[in-house]
Amino acid sequence: MRCSCVKLSDVLLTVLGCSGSTPGPQAPSSGYLLEADGFTLGVELGNGTLAELQAVRDPFALDGLLFSHLHPDHCADFSALTVLRRWHPNPPVDPWQQRLPVYAPKAAPTRFAAQYAPDEVDRDGADLTDVYDFHALAPGDRDIGPFHVTATRVAHLCETYGFRFTYRERTLVYTADTGVCDALDELADGADILLGEATWTHAESRPVGVHLSGRELGELAARANVGRLLITHVAPWTDADAVLAEARAAYHGDIALVTKGAKYDL
Ligand SMILES: [Zn+2]
Ligand SMILES: [Zn+2]
């Protein structure tokens, strides 16, 4: 059930942004908060999400950051967070003493340094490990705070991971950006919530194997027999209601398009 309260049967999912591939009008790109036991995990930090994060939480309250892949619509605001962590005159925590754990594909430290500092001179003073503690993702399991996280490579243009979060007996699966693939079916199997990307409608022309259509996401949710389907990452040029209708035709359970600022419980 969608709620306006801070509750996700002990876990809360907050949507900072969900616009697919690029931001849209008043619509940041991908970004989510997953919270339990007082632990706040940021998942993606796409274009525009730091503004929304500041509207709902103190960015210094993040306990960890997780990135599925390094396309701008999933990580562009990392640079803005870096400015905040380096230059805020009166931070509530000391960012150098409490480096933020960042879980991301292995290219993240170089990619983020280049994003933050435009030339070698600037980069000499911008080793991001002063305020971040980077952990390279690989397929497999790890614990991040109270969450057990299974990472699986999915089908996209670059190194990309889908995630299965388990907290106690509840599971939330996030597809990240992906085309249809067997790994995704395995990851989503029996999840309580599937937070799934559907960038476009099935009829739109598109590269194959890069993103899901509404129909493909609905079919995935049906095959995996998930408890609830939350649709995200619809491109701003796509008719979101048409994507929803496609998914609904294939999956007959609880289904919704996520929106910026929405909160969901498990
Ligand atoms: Zn994307
Ligand atoms: Zn992508």
Coordinates of C-alpha atoms and ligand atoms in Angstrom, one line a residue:
M1 CA 0.0 0.0 0.0
R2 CA 1.3 3.5 -0.8
C3 CA 1.6 5.5 2.3
S4 CA 2.2 9.1 3.3
C5 CA 3.8 8.0 6.5
V6 CA 7.4 6.9 7.2
K7 CA 6.8 3.2 7.1
L8 CA 7.7 0.2 4.9
S9 CA 6.8 -2.5 7.3
D10 CA 10.0 -1.4 9.0
V11 CA 11.4 -0.4 5.7
L12 CA 10.7 2.8 3.8
L13 CA 11.3 3.3 0.1
T14 CA 11.3 7.0 -0.9
V15 CA 11.4 8.1 -4.6
L16 CA 13.7 11.1 -5.1
G17 CA 13.3 10.9 -8.8
C18 CA 12.2 8.4 -11.5
S19 CA 12.4 10.1 -14.9
G20 CA 14.0 7.6 -17.3
S21 CA 17.2 8.3 -19.2
T22 CA 17.0 12.1 -18.7
P23 CA 15.3 14.4 -16.2
G24 CA 11.9 15.8 -17.3
P25 CA 10.1 19.0 -16.3
Q26 CA 10.1 19.1 -12.5
A27 CA 11.1 15.5 -12.7
P28 CA 14.6 14.4 -11.5
S29 CA 16.2 11.2 -12.9
S30 CA 16.6 8.0 -10.9
G31 CA 17.2 8.2 -7.2
Y32 CA 15.8 6.3 -4.2
L33 CA 16.2 6.1 -0.4
L34 CA 15.8 2.7 1.3
E35 CA 15.6 3.0 5.1
A36 CA 15.4 0.5 7.9
D37 CA 16.6 0.4 11.5
G38 CA 17.7 4.0 11.3
F39 CA 20.0 3.2 8.4
T40 CA 19.6 5.3 5.2
L41 CA 20.9 3.8 1.9
G42 CA 20.8 6.0 -1.2
V43 CA 20.3 4.0 -4.4
E44 CA 21.3 6.0 -7.5
L45 CA 21.8 9.8 -7.5
G46 CA 20.7 10.9 -11.0
N47 CA 20.4 14.4 -12.4
G48 CA 18.3 16.6 -10.1
T49 CA 18.0 14.1 -7.2
L50 CA 20.3 16.1 -4.8
A51 CA 17.7 18.9 -4.8
E52 CA 15.0 16.4 -3.9
L53 CA 17.2 14.7 -1.4
Q54 CA 17.7 18.0 0.4
A55 CA 14.0 18.6 0.4
V56 CA 13.3 15.3 2.3
R57 CA 16.5 14.5 4.2
D58 CA 19.8 15.9 5.3
P59 CA 22.2 14.6 2.7
F60 CA 24.8 14.1 5.5
A61 CA 22.4 11.6 7.0
L62 CA 23.2 9.1 4.2
D63 CA 24.8 5.9 5.6
G64 CA 25.7 4.4 2.3
L65 CA 25.3 5.0 -1.5
L66 CA 24.7 2.2 -4.1
F67 CA 24.9 2.7 -7.8
S68 CA 23.6 0.1 -10.4
H69 CA 25.7 1.7 -13.2
L70 CA 27.4 4.9 -14.2
H71 CA 25.1 6.5 -16.7
P72 CA 24.4 10.2 -15.9
D73 CA 20.8 9.7 -15.2
H74 CA 21.8 7.4 -12.3
C75 CA 24.9 9.2 -10.9
A76 CA 25.2 12.8 -12.2
D77 CA 24.5 14.4 -8.9
F78 CA 27.3 12.5 -7.2
S79 CA 29.5 15.6 -8.1
A80 CA 27.0 17.9 -6.3
L81 CA 27.1 15.7 -3.2
T82 CA 30.9 15.8 -3.4
V83 CA 30.8 19.6 -3.4
L84 CA 28.5 19.5 -0.4
R85 CA 30.7 17.1 1.5
R86 CA 33.9 19.0 0.7
W87 CA 32.8 22.6 1.0
H88 CA 29.8 22.8 3.4
P89 CA 31.1 25.2 6.1
N90 CA 29.3 23.6 8.9
P91 CA 28.5 20.0 8.2
P92 CA 26.6 18.0 10.9
V93 CA 29.2 15.2 10.6
D94 CA 32.9 15.4 9.7
P95 CA 32.9 14.0 6.1
W96 CA 36.7 13.3 6.3
Q97 CA 36.3 11.4 9.6
Q98 CA 33.1 9.6 8.5
R99 CA 33.8 8.7 4.9
L100 CA 30.6 7.7 3.1
P101 CA 30.6 4.1 1.8
V102 CA 29.9 4.0 -1.9
Y103 CA 29.1 0.7 -3.6
A104 CA 29.4 1.0 -7.4
P105 CA 30.9 -0.5 -10.5
K106 CA 34.7 -0.6 -10.4
A107 CA 35.2 2.4 -12.7
A108 CA 33.4 4.7 -10.2
P109 CA 36.4 6.4 -8.5
T110 CA 37.9 7.4 -11.9
R111 CA 34.6 8.3 -13.5
F112 CA 33.4 10.4 -10.5
A113 CA 36.8 12.1 -10.2
A114 CA 36.7 13.1 -13.9
Q115 CA 33.1 14.2 -13.5
Y116 CA 34.0 16.4 -10.5
A117 CA 37.3 17.8 -11.7
P118 CA 37.6 18.7 -15.4
D119 CA 41.4 18.6 -15.8
E120 CA 44.5 16.9 -14.3
V121 CA 45.5 19.9 -12.3
D122 CA 42.1 20.0 -10.6
R123 CA 42.0 16.2 -10.2
D124 CA 45.3 16.4 -8.4
G125 CA 43.4 18.0 -5.5
A126 CA 40.3 15.8 -6.0
D127 CA 41.1 12.3 -4.8
L128 CA 37.6 11.4 -3.8
T129 CA 38.7 8.9 -1.3
D130 CA 39.1 11.7 1.2
V131 CA 35.3 11.8 1.7
Y132 CA 34.2 8.5 0.2
D133 CA 35.0 4.8 0.9
F134 CA 34.6 3.1 -2.5
H135 CA 33.6 -0.6 -2.8
A136 CA 33.7 -2.2 -6.2
L137 CA 30.6 -4.2 -7.0
A138 CA 30.7 -7.8 -8.2
P139 CA 28.0 -10.3 -8.7
G140 CA 27.1 -11.9 -5.4
D141 CA 25.9 -11.1 -1.9
R142 CA 26.9 -8.5 0.7
D143 CA 25.3 -6.8 3.7
I144 CA 24.9 -3.1 3.6
G145 CA 23.6 -1.8 7.0
P146 CA 20.5 -3.9 7.8
F147 CA 20.0 -5.0 4.2
H148 CA 21.2 -8.2 2.6
V149 CA 21.9 -7.2 -1.0
T150 CA 22.3 -9.6 -3.9
A151 CA 23.8 -8.0 -7.0
T152 CA 23.4 -9.5 -10.4
R153 CA 24.7 -8.4 -13.8
V154 CA 21.8 -7.4 -16.1
A155 CA 21.6 -6.6 -19.8
H156 CA 22.6 -2.9 -20.5
L157 CA 25.1 -0.9 -22.4
C158 CA 27.7 -0.9 -19.6
E159 CA 28.5 -2.8 -16.4
T160 CA 25.1 -2.7 -14.7
Y161 CA 23.7 -4.5 -11.6
G162 CA 20.2 -5.3 -10.6
F163 CA 19.7 -5.7 -6.8
R164 CA 17.6 -7.8 -4.5
F165 CA 17.3 -6.3 -1.1
T166 CA 16.2 -8.5 1.8
Y167 CA 15.3 -7.2 5.2
R168 CA 14.1 -9.9 7.6
E169 CA 11.7 -12.0 5.4
R170 CA 10.8 -9.2 3.0
T171 CA 12.3 -8.6 -0.4
L172 CA 12.5 -5.7 -2.8
V173 CA 14.0 -6.2 -6.2
Y174 CA 15.3 -3.2 -8.3
T175 CA 15.9 -4.0 -12.0
A176 CA 18.2 -1.0 -12.7
D177 CA 18.4 -0.4 -16.5
T178 CA 18.1 -3.6 -18.4
G179 CA 16.7 -5.5 -21.3
V180 CA 15.0 -8.8 -20.9
C181 CA 17.5 -11.4 -19.6
D182 CA 17.4 -14.7 -17.6
A183 CA 19.4 -13.1 -14.7
L184 CA 16.6 -10.7 -14.2
D185 CA 14.0 -13.4 -13.9
E186 CA 16.1 -15.2 -11.3
L187 CA 16.6 -12.0 -9.3
A188 CA 13.0 -11.0 -9.3
D189 CA 11.6 -14.5 -8.5
G190 CA 8.9 -14.2 -5.8
A191 CA 9.9 -10.7 -4.7
D192 CA 7.4 -8.8 -2.5
I193 CA 8.0 -5.7 -4.5
L194 CA 9.5 -5.3 -8.0
L195 CA 10.7 -1.8 -8.6
G196 CA 11.1 -2.2 -12.3
E197 CA 12.2 0.0 -15.2
A198 CA 10.0 0.5 -18.2
T199 CA 11.5 3.2 -20.3
W200 CA 9.1 3.1 -23.2
T201 CA 6.1 1.4 -24.7
H202 CA 6.5 -1.8 -26.7
A203 CA 5.5 -0.1 -29.9
E204 CA 8.1 2.6 -29.8
S205 CA 11.2 2.2 -31.9
R206 CA 14.1 1.4 -29.6
P207 CA 17.4 -0.4 -29.4
V208 CA 16.7 -4.0 -28.3
G209 CA 18.1 -5.4 -25.1
V210 CA 18.9 -2.1 -23.4
H211 CA 15.6 -1.2 -21.6
L212 CA 12.3 -2.8 -20.8
S213 CA 9.0 -1.8 -22.3
G214 CA 5.8 -1.7 -20.2
R215 CA 4.8 -5.0 -21.7
E216 CA 8.2 -6.7 -21.0
L217 CA 8.2 -5.4 -17.4
G218 CA 4.6 -6.7 -16.9
E219 CA 5.6 -10.1 -18.3
L220 CA 8.6 -10.2 -16.0
A221 CA 6.4 -9.4 -13.0
A222 CA 4.0 -12.1 -14.0
R223 CA 6.7 -14.8 -14.6
A224 CA 8.4 -13.9 -11.3
N225 CA 5.0 -13.9 -9.4
V226 CA 5.9 -10.8 -7.5
G227 CA 3.6 -9.3 -4.9
R228 CA 3.6 -5.8 -6.3
L229 CA 4.9 -4.0 -9.3
L230 CA 6.2 -0.4 -9.1
I231 CA 7.1 1.0 -12.5
T232 CA 9.9 3.5 -12.8
H233 CA 12.3 5.1 -15.3
V234 CA 9.7 6.0 -17.9
A235 CA 11.3 8.4 -20.3
P236 CA 9.9 11.9 -20.3
W237 CA 9.0 11.6 -24.0
T238 CA 6.9 8.5 -23.4
D239 CA 3.2 8.2 -22.4
A240 CA 3.5 6.8 -18.9
D241 CA -0.2 5.8 -18.9
A242 CA 0.4 3.7 -22.0
V243 CA 3.4 2.0 -20.3
L244 CA 1.2 1.3 -17.2
A245 CA -1.6 -0.1 -19.4
E246 CA 0.9 -2.4 -21.2
A247 CA 2.3 -3.7 -17.9
R248 CA -1.2 -4.1 -16.4
A249 CA -2.3 -6.2 -19.4
A250 CA 0.5 -8.7 -18.6
Y251 CA 0.6 -8.6 -14.8
H252 CA -2.7 -8.7 -12.9
G253 CA -1.4 -7.9 -9.4
D254 CA -1.0 -4.7 -7.5
I255 CA 0.7 -2.2 -9.8
A256 CA 1.5 1.5 -9.9
L257 CA 3.7 4.1 -11.6
V258 CA 6.0 5.6 -9.0
T259 CA 6.2 9.4 -8.6
K260 CA 8.8 11.8 -7.2
G261 CA 8.4 12.2 -3.5
A262 CA 6.2 9.0 -3.1
K263 CA 6.9 6.7 -0.2
Y264 CA 6.1 3.0 -0.2
D265 CA 6.1 0.2 2.4
L266 CA 6.8 -3.4 1.7
Ligands
ZN1 ZN 18.7 5.1 -16.8
ZN2 ZN 21.5 3.3 -18.2

